[in-house]
Amino acid sequence: MPAQLLQLIPHPVAISHGVRLLLWRDDLLNPDLPGNKARKLKYNLAAARAQGHTRLLTFGGAYSNHLAAVAAAGRLHGFDTIGLVRGEEHTPLNPTLSRCVADGMQLRYLDRTTYRQRSEPEFLAEIQQRFGPAYLIPEGGTNALALRGVAELIGELRQHTDFDAVAVAAGTGGTLAGLALGLAEANYPARALGIAALKGAGFLRNEIDDLTRPVTGQPLVNYELHLDYHFGGYAKLPPELRAFIQGFEADFAVPLDPIYTSKMLAGVLSLIERGHFAPGSTVVAVHTGGLQAWAGFGQ
Ligand SMILES: Cc1ncc(COP(=O)(O)O)c(C=O)c1O
């Protein structure tokens, strides 16, 4: 296990508000499947194997960290992989998709209207007919088994520290749901905070509740979803976010990705500044990886 998984972030905002801000470097745990990816895939890969599948099929946008992770997981664990990509093919392939192909993933493109059907049972049945039997992993890898894997992080964190809040970036909300579930199942009184990377992501609350309700019987009340730190929307990198990322790396020697963890940390620091956490609180922010996305921004 890498030495410095839990880092103190002595940011002046945290210090002046009496908050102990810690960063959990989930991005360092598994170089091939960094961050939340290994956790979300862990029980899905086990289920695929147990069900006798040799092929994984999943969905994602052209810059999806999830597609890259499924391709890498296929290479590492001996599955064929098919990635259904939203939109048209653009050549040369961007760095994310090039990496998927290098890891052996077959890419197929779905126009945006077709892509919208990606969760509909009839469409999924048709896909299975077209591509042959495959273990289906939804967009972003978010499903009940993914939550199981993410929930395990709570126990790992508790081996290192007590905490009052754990914060994570939210895309599909699966990682946030898994953390909230992990806290609830451990009966641990901390809150899970999600910082949405997308604009207008209020709909995620229903999705998170739909994901956790089958396990808990009722919606969890131990999580918060913050919608004000999307910096213009998914994959937008305005100068103030770029400056924040550069400053954070210069001050704390931690690289942040442009889509998720940067917004999460900017959001957490803003919440600290606004007095969201009582003095004396410990907040653990989770670095969920995503650094491969920079290759696309460099283009
Ligand atoms: C690096 C990174 N962090 C956070 C997230 C958000 O995870 P979720 O979709 O489970 O909300 C993603 C989603 O793909 C991601 O790639």
GROMACS .gro file of C-alpha atoms and ligand atoms in nm:
model
  315
    1MET     CA    1   0.000   0.000   0.000
    2PRO     CA    2   0.150   0.342  -0.089
    3ALA     CA    3   0.278   0.525   0.219
    4GLN     CA    4   0.092   0.853   0.211
    5LEU     CA    5  -0.268   0.757   0.144
    6LEU     CA    6  -0.409   1.007   0.390
    7GLN     CA    7  -0.259   1.354   0.362
    8LEU     CA    8  -0.321   1.655   0.577
    9ILE     CA    9  -0.406   1.958   0.361
   10PRO     CA   10  -0.304   2.260   0.570
   11HIS     CA   11  -0.494   2.504   0.351
   12PRO     CA   12  -0.523   2.852   0.507
   13VAL     CA   13  -0.904   2.843   0.469
   14ALA     CA   14  -0.925   2.517   0.663
   15ILE     CA   15  -0.681   2.636   0.929
   16SER     CA   16  -0.860   2.967   0.982
   17HIS     CA   17  -1.195   2.789   1.024
   18GLY     CA   18  -1.058   2.525   1.261
   19VAL     CA   19  -1.128   2.240   1.020
   20ARG     CA   20  -0.887   1.950   0.977
   21LEU     CA   21  -0.892   1.880   0.604
   22LEU     CA   22  -0.755   1.544   0.497
   23LEU     CA   23  -0.716   1.408   0.146
   24TRP     CA   24  -0.755   1.035   0.089
   25ARG     CA   25  -0.547   0.943  -0.215
   26ASP     CA   26  -0.765   0.672  -0.363
   27ASP     CA   27  -0.601   0.773  -0.693
   28LEU     CA   28  -0.274   0.614  -0.575
   29LEU     CA   29  -0.418   0.280  -0.469
   30ASN     CA   30  -0.439   0.105  -0.803
   31PRO     CA   31  -0.251   0.269  -1.092
   32ASP     CA   32  -0.443   0.075  -1.360
   33LEU     CA   33  -0.788   0.134  -1.212
   34PRO     CA   34  -0.738   0.450  -1.012
   35GLY     CA   35  -0.975   0.603  -0.763
   36ASN     CA   36  -1.334   0.495  -0.746
   37LYS     CA   37  -1.294   0.281  -1.058
   38ALA     CA   38  -1.142  -0.025  -0.893
   39ARG     CA   39  -1.401  -0.006  -0.617
   40LYS     CA   40  -1.696   0.025  -0.855
   41LEU     CA   41  -1.574  -0.259  -1.074
   42LYS     CA   42  -1.463  -0.502  -0.801
   43TYR     CA   43  -1.792  -0.686  -0.743
   44ASN     CA   44  -1.907  -0.640  -1.101
   45LEU     CA   45  -1.601  -0.826  -1.228
   46ALA     CA   46  -1.662  -1.099  -0.971
   47ALA     CA   47  -2.027  -1.125  -1.083
   48ALA     CA   48  -1.929  -1.134  -1.451
   49ARG     CA   49  -1.691  -1.418  -1.381
   50ALA     CA   50  -1.940  -1.604  -1.158
   51GLN     CA   51  -2.203  -1.580  -1.434
   52GLY     CA   52  -1.957  -1.728  -1.684
   53HIS     CA   53  -1.918  -1.416  -1.898
   54THR     CA   54  -1.606  -1.359  -2.103
   55ARG     CA   55  -1.706  -1.017  -2.233
   56LEU     CA   56  -1.787  -0.685  -2.067
   57LEU     CA   57  -1.999  -0.427  -2.245
   58THR     CA   58  -2.037  -0.071  -2.123
   59PHE     CA   59  -2.122   0.285  -2.220
   60GLY     CA   60  -1.953   0.622  -2.197
   61GLY     CA   61  -1.871   0.957  -2.351
   62ALA     CA   62  -1.558   1.001  -2.560
   63TYR     CA   63  -1.357   1.125  -2.258
   64SER     CA   64  -1.499   0.879  -2.006
   65ASN     CA   65  -1.266   0.766  -1.726
   66HIS     CA   66  -1.504   0.475  -1.684
   67LEU     CA   67  -1.455   0.346  -2.039
   68ALA     CA   68  -1.079   0.362  -1.988
   69ALA     CA   69  -1.116   0.174  -1.660
   70VAL     CA   70  -1.331  -0.103  -1.809
   71ALA     CA   71  -1.083  -0.145  -2.095
   72ALA     CA   72  -0.797  -0.173  -1.846
   73ALA     CA   73  -0.996  -0.411  -1.626
   74GLY     CA   74  -1.063  -0.632  -1.929
   75ARG     CA   75  -0.693  -0.648  -2.010
   76LEU     CA   76  -0.597  -0.719  -1.649
   77HIS     CA   77  -0.869  -0.971  -1.571
   78GLY     CA   78  -0.898  -1.150  -1.904
   79PHE     CA   79  -1.232  -1.019  -2.038
   80ASP     CA   80  -1.303  -0.897  -2.389
   81THR     CA   81  -1.447  -0.548  -2.375
   82ILE     CA   82  -1.687  -0.350  -2.589
   83GLY     CA   83  -1.736   0.022  -2.534
   84LEU     CA   84  -2.044   0.192  -2.676
   85VAL     CA   85  -1.944   0.554  -2.717
   86ARG     CA   86  -2.184   0.846  -2.723
   87GLY     CA   87  -2.174   1.044  -3.049
   88GLU     CA   88  -1.980   1.010  -3.371
   89GLU     CA   89  -1.637   0.871  -3.428
   90HIS     CA   90  -1.364   1.133  -3.455
   91THR     CA   91  -1.027   1.033  -3.588
   92PRO     CA   92  -0.757   1.037  -3.480
   93LEU     CA   93  -0.899   0.900  -3.158
   94ASN     CA   94  -0.858   1.116  -2.851
   95PRO     CA   95  -0.613   0.992  -2.583
   96THR     CA   96  -0.887   0.828  -2.372
   97LEU     CA   97  -1.028   0.626  -2.661
   98SER     CA   98  -0.679   0.545  -2.796
   99ARG     CA   99  -0.598   0.401  -2.460
  100CYS     CA  100  -0.920   0.198  -2.461
  101VAL     CA  101  -0.824   0.050  -2.799
  102ALA     CA  102  -0.468  -0.017  -2.682
  103ASP     CA  103  -0.620  -0.211  -2.392
  104GLY     CA  104  -0.814  -0.422  -2.642
  105MET     CA  105  -1.157  -0.256  -2.623
  106GLN     CA  106  -1.376  -0.268  -2.934
  107LEU     CA  107  -1.542   0.070  -2.979
  108ARG     CA  108  -1.881   0.124  -3.140
  109TYR     CA  109  -2.052   0.461  -3.171
  110LEU     CA  110  -2.414   0.539  -3.088
  111ASP     CA  111  -2.581   0.857  -3.203
  112ARG     CA  112  -2.708   1.067  -2.914
  113THR     CA  113  -3.072   0.963  -2.955
  114THR     CA  114  -2.985   0.594  -2.947
  115TYR     CA  115  -2.744   0.650  -2.659
  116ARG     CA  116  -3.027   0.792  -2.449
  117GLN     CA  117  -3.190   0.447  -2.449
  118ARG     CA  118  -2.887   0.298  -2.273
  119SER     CA  119  -3.082   0.192  -1.962
  120GLU     CA  120  -3.396   0.066  -2.136
  121PRO     CA  121  -3.445  -0.311  -2.110
  122GLU     CA  122  -3.555  -0.357  -2.475
  123PHE     CA  123  -3.253  -0.167  -2.598
  124LEU     CA  124  -3.020  -0.368  -2.375
  125ALA     CA  125  -3.174  -0.693  -2.503
  126GLU     CA  126  -3.118  -0.576  -2.861
  127ILE     CA  127  -2.757  -0.486  -2.779
  128GLN     CA  128  -2.700  -0.837  -2.643
  129GLN     CA  129  -2.840  -0.979  -2.968
  130ARG     CA  130  -2.616  -0.758  -3.174
  131PHE     CA  131  -2.290  -0.806  -2.985
  132GLY     CA  132  -2.343  -1.147  -2.829
  133PRO     CA  133  -2.374  -1.234  -2.462
  134ALA     CA  134  -2.193  -0.988  -2.240
  135TYR     CA  135  -2.194  -0.869  -1.882
  136LEU     CA  136  -2.348  -0.521  -1.900
  137ILE     CA  137  -2.200  -0.244  -1.692
  138PRO     CA  138  -2.400   0.080  -1.694
  139GLU     CA  139  -2.257   0.421  -1.775
  140GLY     CA  140  -2.011   0.534  -1.509
  141GLY     CA  141  -2.010   0.181  -1.367
  142THR     CA  142  -2.289   0.275  -1.128
  143ASN     CA  143  -2.509  -0.009  -1.004
  144ALA     CA  144  -2.584  -0.192  -0.679
  145LEU     CA  145  -2.259  -0.391  -0.692
  146ALA     CA  146  -2.059  -0.073  -0.747
  147LEU     CA  147  -2.205   0.073  -0.428
  148ARG     CA  148  -2.089  -0.237  -0.240
  149GLY     CA  149  -1.731  -0.181  -0.350
  150VAL     CA  150  -1.735   0.192  -0.270
  151ALA     CA  151  -1.892   0.133   0.073
  152GLU     CA  152  -1.578  -0.056   0.175
  153LEU     CA  153  -1.385   0.271   0.173
  154ILE     CA  154  -1.559   0.377   0.493
  155GLY     CA  155  -1.400   0.092   0.690
  156GLU     CA  156  -1.060   0.170   0.537
  157LEU     CA  157  -1.084   0.537   0.631
  158ARG     CA  158  -1.183   0.455   0.986
  159GLN     CA  159  -0.865   0.254   1.026
  160HIS     CA  160  -0.677   0.579   0.975
  161THR     CA  161  -0.889   0.850   1.133
  162ASP     CA  162  -1.219   0.955   1.284
  163PHE     CA  163  -1.408   1.204   1.067
  164ASP     CA  164  -1.724   1.412   1.053
  165ALA     CA  165  -1.765   1.430   0.676
  166VAL     CA  166  -1.635   1.252   0.370
  167ALA     CA  167  -1.650   1.439   0.040
  168VAL     CA  168  -1.641   1.309  -0.313
  169ALA     CA  169  -1.708   1.436  -0.664
  170ALA     CA  170  -2.040   1.328  -0.814
  171GLY     CA  171  -2.092   1.232  -1.178
  172THR     CA  172  -2.358   0.962  -1.179
  173GLY     CA  173  -2.374   0.980  -0.798
  174GLY     CA  174  -2.280   0.614  -0.752
  175THR     CA  175  -1.969   0.685  -0.549
  176LEU     CA  176  -2.156   0.925  -0.322
  177ALA     CA  177  -2.435   0.669  -0.281
  178GLY     CA  178  -2.180   0.400  -0.191
  179LEU     CA  179  -2.018   0.621   0.072
  180ALA     CA  180  -2.354   0.713   0.224
  181LEU     CA  181  -2.447   0.346   0.231
  182GLY     CA  182  -2.114   0.252   0.390
  183LEU     CA  183  -2.167   0.511   0.663
  184ALA     CA  184  -2.525   0.398   0.726
  185GLU     CA  185  -2.432   0.031   0.740
  186ALA     CA  186  -2.150   0.101   0.982
  187ASN     CA  187  -2.384   0.321   1.183
  188TYR     CA  188  -2.113   0.584   1.168
  189PRO     CA  189  -2.240   0.937   1.232
  190ALA     CA  190  -2.041   1.121   0.962
  191ARG     CA  191  -2.205   1.279   0.654
  192ALA     CA  192  -2.124   1.202   0.292
  193LEU     CA  193  -2.093   1.511   0.071
  194GLY     CA  194  -2.110   1.504  -0.306
  195ILE     CA  195  -1.997   1.792  -0.523
  196ALA     CA  196  -2.166   1.765  -0.862
  197ALA     CA  197  -1.939   1.796  -1.165
  198LEU     CA  198  -2.238   1.852  -1.394
  199LYS     CA  199  -2.455   2.160  -1.419
  200GLY     CA  200  -2.817   2.112  -1.311
  201ALA     CA  201  -2.747   1.780  -1.139
  202GLY     CA  202  -3.034   1.800  -0.889
  203PHE     CA  203  -3.188   1.492  -1.056
  204LEU     CA  204  -2.906   1.289  -0.900
  205ARG     CA  205  -3.082   1.298  -0.562
  206ASN     CA  206  -3.357   1.072  -0.697
  207GLU     CA  207  -3.102   0.848  -0.861
  208ILE     CA  208  -2.901   0.819  -0.541
  209ASP     CA  209  -3.216   0.741  -0.344
  210ASP     CA  210  -3.318   0.481  -0.602
  211LEU     CA  211  -2.977   0.319  -0.568
  212THR     CA  212  -2.975   0.300  -0.189
  213ARG     CA  213  -3.344   0.234  -0.118
  214PRO     CA  214  -3.333  -0.136  -0.212
  215VAL     CA  215  -3.066  -0.185   0.055
  216THR     CA  216  -3.186   0.047   0.328
  217GLY     CA  217  -3.562   0.043   0.266
  218GLN     CA  218  -3.583   0.421   0.280
  219PRO     CA  219  -3.389   0.714   0.138
  220LEU     CA  220  -3.072   0.791   0.329
  221VAL     CA  221  -3.058   1.124   0.509
  222ASN     CA  222  -2.684   1.116   0.578
  223TYR     CA  223  -2.570   1.266   0.249
  224GLU     CA  224  -2.565   1.610   0.088
  225LEU     CA  225  -2.540   1.691  -0.280
  226HIS     CA  226  -2.392   2.033  -0.357
  227LEU     CA  227  -2.477   2.176  -0.697
  228ASP     CA  228  -2.294   2.509  -0.704
  229TYR     CA  229  -1.941   2.400  -0.791
  230HIS     CA  230  -1.975   2.275  -1.149
  231PHE     CA  231  -1.766   2.567  -1.288
  232GLY     CA  232  -1.988   2.601  -1.595
  233GLY     CA  233  -2.066   2.234  -1.650
  234TYR     CA  234  -1.917   1.898  -1.727
  235ALA     CA  235  -1.564   1.920  -1.866
  236LYS     CA  236  -1.563   2.301  -1.862
  237LEU     CA  237  -1.230   2.435  -1.745
  238PRO     CA  238  -1.262   2.810  -1.687
  239PRO     CA  239  -0.947   3.005  -1.595
  240GLU     CA  240  -1.041   3.018  -1.224
  241LEU     CA  241  -1.061   2.639  -1.204
  242ARG     CA  242  -0.733   2.601  -1.390
  243ALA     CA  243  -0.574   2.850  -1.151
  244PHE     CA  244  -0.715   2.661  -0.851
  245ILE     CA  245  -0.567   2.334  -0.982
  246GLN     CA  246  -0.228   2.495  -1.042
  247GLY     CA  247  -0.227   2.658  -0.698
  248PHE     CA  248  -0.329   2.336  -0.524
  249GLU     CA  249  -0.052   2.140  -0.692
  250ALA     CA  250   0.205   2.409  -0.614
  251ASP     CA  251   0.102   2.431  -0.247
  252PHE     CA  252   0.034   2.066  -0.164
  253ALA     CA  253   0.209   1.868  -0.440
  254VAL     CA  254  -0.118   1.697  -0.532
  255PRO     CA  255  -0.225   1.680  -0.898
  256LEU     CA  256  -0.601   1.721  -0.946
  257ASP     CA  257  -0.806   1.621  -1.246
  258PRO     CA  258  -0.991   1.892  -1.440
  259ILE     CA  259  -1.339   1.734  -1.430
  260TYR     CA  260  -1.400   1.588  -1.084
  261THR     CA  261  -1.155   1.620  -0.794
  262SER     CA  262  -1.066   1.982  -0.866
  263LYS     CA  263  -1.432   2.087  -0.840
  264MET     CA  264  -1.478   1.872  -0.533
  265LEU     CA  265  -1.187   2.035  -0.349
  266ALA     CA  266  -1.281   2.386  -0.461
  267GLY     CA  267  -1.632   2.311  -0.334
  268VAL     CA  268  -1.516   2.171  -0.001
  269LEU     CA  269  -1.292   2.473   0.060
  270SER     CA  270  -1.578   2.707  -0.026
  271LEU     CA  271  -1.810   2.521   0.212
  272ILE     CA  272  -1.546   2.544   0.487
  273GLU     CA  273  -1.517   2.916   0.421
  274ARG     CA  274  -1.894   2.954   0.449
  275GLY     CA  275  -1.894   2.787   0.792
  276HIS     CA  276  -2.059   2.466   0.673
  277PHE     CA  277  -1.846   2.259   0.914
  278ALA     CA  278  -1.821   2.329   1.286
  279PRO     CA  279  -1.476   2.428   1.413
  280GLY     CA  280  -1.294   2.116   1.527
  281SER     CA  281  -1.446   1.903   1.246
  282THR     CA  282  -1.246   1.660   1.038
  283VAL     CA  283  -1.334   1.646   0.669
  284VAL     CA  284  -1.190   1.374   0.448
  285ALA     CA  285  -1.192   1.463   0.078
  286VAL     CA  286  -1.149   1.164  -0.153
  287HIS     CA  287  -0.923   1.197  -0.457
  288THR     CA  288  -1.098   0.969  -0.705
  289GLY     CA  289  -0.834   0.988  -0.979
  290GLY     CA  290  -0.934   1.093  -1.329
  291LEU     CA  291  -0.592   1.234  -1.415
  292GLN     CA  292  -0.596   1.060  -1.754
  293ALA     CA  293  -0.851   1.326  -1.859
  294TRP     CA  294  -0.570   1.586  -1.883
  295ALA     CA  295  -0.445   1.421  -2.200
  296GLY     CA  296  -0.771   1.526  -2.369
  297PHE     CA  297  -0.748   1.882  -2.239
  298GLY     CA  298  -0.394   1.910  -2.376
  299GLN     CA  299  -0.519   1.853  -2.728
  300LIG     C1  300  -1.227   1.069  -1.138
  300LIG     C2  301  -1.371   1.057  -1.106
  300LIG     N1  302  -1.415   1.101  -0.988
  300LIG     C3  303  -1.545   1.097  -0.955
  300LIG     C4  304  -1.638   1.045  -1.041
  300LIG     C5  305  -1.781   1.045  -1.002
  300LIG     O1  306  -1.824   0.916  -0.977
  300LIG     P1  307  -1.977   0.881  -0.985
  300LIG     O2  308  -2.013   0.865  -1.128
  300LIG     O3  309  -1.985   0.751  -0.911
  300LIG     O4  310  -2.054   0.989  -0.920
  300LIG     C6  311  -1.597   0.996  -1.166
  300LIG     C7  312  -1.699   0.941  -1.257
  300LIG     O5  313  -1.679   0.882  -1.355
  300LIG     C8  314  -1.461   1.001  -1.199
  300LIG     O6  315  -1.415   0.956  -1.317
   0.00000   0.00000   0.00000
